[in-house]
Coordinates of C-alpha atoms in Angstrom, one line a residue:
T1 CA 0.0 0.0 0.0
S2 CA 1.1 3.6 -0.5
Q3 CA 0.2 4.4 3.2
P4 CA 2.2 1.8 5.2
E5 CA 1.7 3.8 8.4
L6 CA -2.1 3.3 8.2
S7 CA -4.0 0.0 9.0
C8 CA -5.4 -1.4 5.8
L9 CA -8.0 -3.9 4.9
C10 CA -8.5 -5.9 1.7
S11 CA -11.8 -5.9 -0.2
Q12 CA -12.9 -9.3 1.0
T13 CA -12.5 -8.3 4.7
V14 CA -14.6 -5.1 4.0
V15 CA -17.3 -7.3 2.5
E16 CA -17.3 -9.5 5.6
L17 CA -17.5 -6.4 7.8
V18 CA -20.5 -5.0 5.8
E19 CA -22.1 -8.5 5.8
G20 CA -22.0 -8.5 9.6
K21 CA -19.5 -11.3 10.2
F22 CA -17.8 -9.2 12.8
N23 CA -20.9 -7.9 14.6
H24 CA -19.8 -9.7 17.8
M25 CA -16.7 -7.3 17.8
Y26 CA -18.3 -4.0 16.9
N27 CA -21.4 -2.0 17.8
K28 CA -21.3 -0.5 14.3
V29 CA -19.3 -0.7 11.1
M30 CA -19.2 2.4 8.9
V31 CA -17.7 2.6 5.4
L32 CA -16.7 6.2 4.7
D33 CA -16.5 7.1 1.0
C34 CA -14.3 10.2 0.6
R35 CA -14.9 10.5 -3.2
F36 CA -16.8 13.4 -4.7
D37 CA -20.6 13.2 -5.0
Y38 CA -20.6 12.3 -8.7
E39 CA -18.2 9.4 -8.1
Y40 CA -20.2 8.1 -5.2
H41 CA -23.5 8.3 -7.1
G42 CA -21.9 6.4 -10.0
G43 CA -21.4 3.4 -7.7
H44 CA -20.4 2.9 -4.1
I45 CA -20.0 0.1 -1.5
R46 CA -23.3 -1.0 -0.1
G47 CA -24.2 1.2 2.9
A48 CA -21.3 3.5 2.5
L49 CA -21.6 7.1 3.8
N50 CA -20.3 9.8 1.5
I51 CA -18.0 12.4 3.1
P52 CA -16.6 14.3 0.1
K53 CA -15.7 17.5 2.1
E54 CA -13.5 17.9 5.1
E55 CA -16.3 19.7 7.0
D56 CA -18.5 16.6 6.5
L57 CA -16.0 14.7 8.6
E58 CA -15.9 17.4 11.2
R59 CA -19.7 17.8 11.3
I60 CA -20.4 14.0 11.6
F61 CA -17.5 12.9 13.9
M62 CA -16.0 15.9 15.6
K63 CA -19.0 18.0 16.5
S64 CA -21.7 15.3 16.9
D65 CA -21.9 12.2 19.1
S66 CA -24.7 10.6 17.1
F67 CA -22.3 8.0 15.7
H68 CA -20.2 7.3 18.7
S69 CA -19.7 7.4 22.5
L70 CA -16.6 6.6 24.5
G71 CA -16.1 2.9 24.9
E72 CA -18.5 2.0 22.0
K73 CA -16.8 -0.3 19.5
L74 CA -17.1 1.4 16.2
C75 CA -15.2 0.3 13.1
L76 CA -14.5 3.0 10.5
V77 CA -13.2 2.0 7.0
F78 CA -12.1 5.0 4.8
H79 CA -11.6 4.9 1.1
C80 CA -11.5 7.1 -2.0
E81 CA -10.8 6.1 -5.6
F82 CA -7.4 4.6 -4.9
S83 CA -7.1 5.2 -1.2
S84 CA -4.0 7.2 -1.8
H85 CA -4.9 10.8 -1.0
R86 CA -8.4 11.9 0.0
A87 CA -9.2 8.9 2.3
P88 CA -5.8 8.8 4.0
K89 CA -6.1 12.6 4.7
A90 CA -9.5 12.1 6.3
Y91 CA -8.2 9.1 8.3
K92 CA -5.2 11.1 9.6
R93 CA -7.2 14.2 10.4
L94 CA -9.7 12.3 12.5
R95 CA -7.0 10.3 14.2
A96 CA -5.1 13.5 15.1
W97 CA -8.3 15.2 16.4
D98 CA -9.1 12.1 18.5
R99 CA -5.6 11.9 20.0
K100 CA -5.6 15.7 20.8
K101 CA -9.1 15.5 22.4
H102 CA -8.2 12.5 24.5
E103 CA -4.5 13.2 25.3
S104 CA -5.3 13.3 29.1
C105 CA -6.6 9.7 29.0
Y106 CA -4.1 8.3 26.4
P107 CA -4.3 5.7 24.9
T108 CA -8.1 5.9 25.1
L109 CA -9.7 7.0 21.8
L110 CA -13.3 7.5 20.5
F111 CA -12.2 5.8 17.3
P112 CA -9.5 3.2 18.0
E113 CA -10.6 0.9 15.1
M114 CA -9.9 2.8 11.9
Y115 CA -8.9 1.3 8.6
L116 CA -8.1 2.2 5.0
L117 CA -9.5 0.1 2.1
E118 CA -6.5 -1.1 0.3
G119 CA -6.6 -0.1 -3.4
G120 CA -9.7 2.1 -2.9
Y121 CA -13.0 1.8 -4.7
K122 CA -11.3 1.0 -8.0
K123 CA -9.9 -2.3 -6.6
F124 CA -13.0 -3.1 -4.6
F125 CA -15.2 -2.7 -7.7
S126 CA -13.0 -5.0 -9.7
E127 CA -13.0 -7.6 -7.0
C128 CA -16.5 -7.3 -5.5
P129 CA -18.8 -5.6 -8.0
D130 CA -21.9 -7.3 -6.5
W131 CA -21.3 -5.3 -3.3
C132 CA -21.5 -2.0 -5.2
E133 CA -24.7 0.0 -5.7
P134 CA -25.4 1.0 -8.3
R135 CA -23.1 -1.5 -9.9
G136 CA -20.7 1.0 -11.5
Y137 CA -17.5 2.9 -11.2
V138 CA -17.0 6.6 -12.2
E139 CA -13.4 7.8 -12.2
M140 CA -12.6 11.1 -10.6
K141 CA -11.2 12.3 -13.9
D142 CA -14.1 11.1 -16.0
S143 CA -14.5 13.8 -18.7
T144 CA -18.3 13.6 -18.4
F145 CA -17.9 15.2 -15.0
S146 CA -15.0 17.6 -15.6
S147 CA -16.9 20.7 -14.4
E148 CA -18.2 18.8 -11.3
C149 CA -14.6 17.7 -10.6
R150 CA -13.2 21.3 -10.9
F151 CA -16.0 22.6 -8.6
A152 CA -15.4 19.8 -6.0
M153 CA -11.6 20.5 -6.0
R154 CA -12.3 24.2 -5.4
T155 CA -14.8 23.4 -2.6
R156 CA -12.2 21.0 -1.0
K157 CA -9.6 23.8 -1.0
S158 CA -11.9 26.3 0.6
S159 CA -13.2 23.8 3.1
R160 CA -9.6 23.0 4.1
K161 CA -9.1 26.6 5.1
F162 CA -12.4 26.6 7.0
L163 CA -11.5 23.4 8.8
S164 CA -8.0 24.6 9.7
R165 CA -9.6 27.8 11.2
S166 CA -12.2 25.8 13.1
C167 CA -9.6 23.3 14.5
T168 CA -7.5 26.3 15.6
N169 CA -10.6 27.7 17.3
I170 CA -11.3 24.4 19.1
H171 CA -7.7 24.3 20.3
S172 CA -7.8 28.0 21.5
E173 CA -11.1 27.4 23.3
E174 CA -9.6 24.3 25.1
M175 CA -6.5 26.3 26.1
A176 CA -8.7 29.2 27.4
N177 CA -10.9 26.8 29.4
R178 CA -7.8 25.2 30.9
Q179 CA -6.3 28.6 31.8
T180 CA -9.6 29.8 33.3
S181 CA -9.8 26.5 35.4
T182 CA -6.2 27.0 36.5
T183 CA -6.7 30.7 37.4
T184 CA -9.9 29.8 39.4
T185 CA -8.1 27.1 41.3
T186 CA -5.1 29.3 42.0
T187 CA -7.4 32.2 43.2
R188 CA -9.3 29.8 45.5
D189 CA -6.0 28.4 46.9
N190 CA -4.7 31.9 47.6
M191 CA -8.0 32.9 49.3
E192 CA -7.8 29.8 51.5
E193 CA -4.2 30.7 52.5
D194 CA -5.2 34.3 53.3
S195 CA -8.1 33.2 55.5
S196 CA -5.9 30.8 57.6

């Protein structure tokens, strides 16, 4: 794989996850398709959730707890067309956020079970087409969708700036809360010393 530092799964294992063969191990299995809308609508893994923009990842997993709670066994499988750029970026972003958010209780994470589909949708479709709906494969660079591709690329770039700002804001808020908490504790300690 082109991402040796990430945990990867082959197509057949993903089929088994979607089929429910590992339900005894997980509360939920989610296949996260990081391709653009037109690629996803041209064919996707059965039950996959489309997260084409970085703010989709933030909205679903970082700002909401509708898909997870601490201690729940959730399996996330990321992929894009080849699993070489868009999916690994989403995987790494979520992992970094999770580590930062839970650094005080390391190694506990909300999402400890995250994987990358080896070879992406292209390989999955060639090996398991019956598990794709509709049964098709639209390449990112398909000339039929050139204007959609340009628009999606521009949207990704602008969402990256938005997400960087919002992650910085989250970090700043956490630091301010810690500082306020420390100041309150110090003030209370000083008041107790003065009264004794």
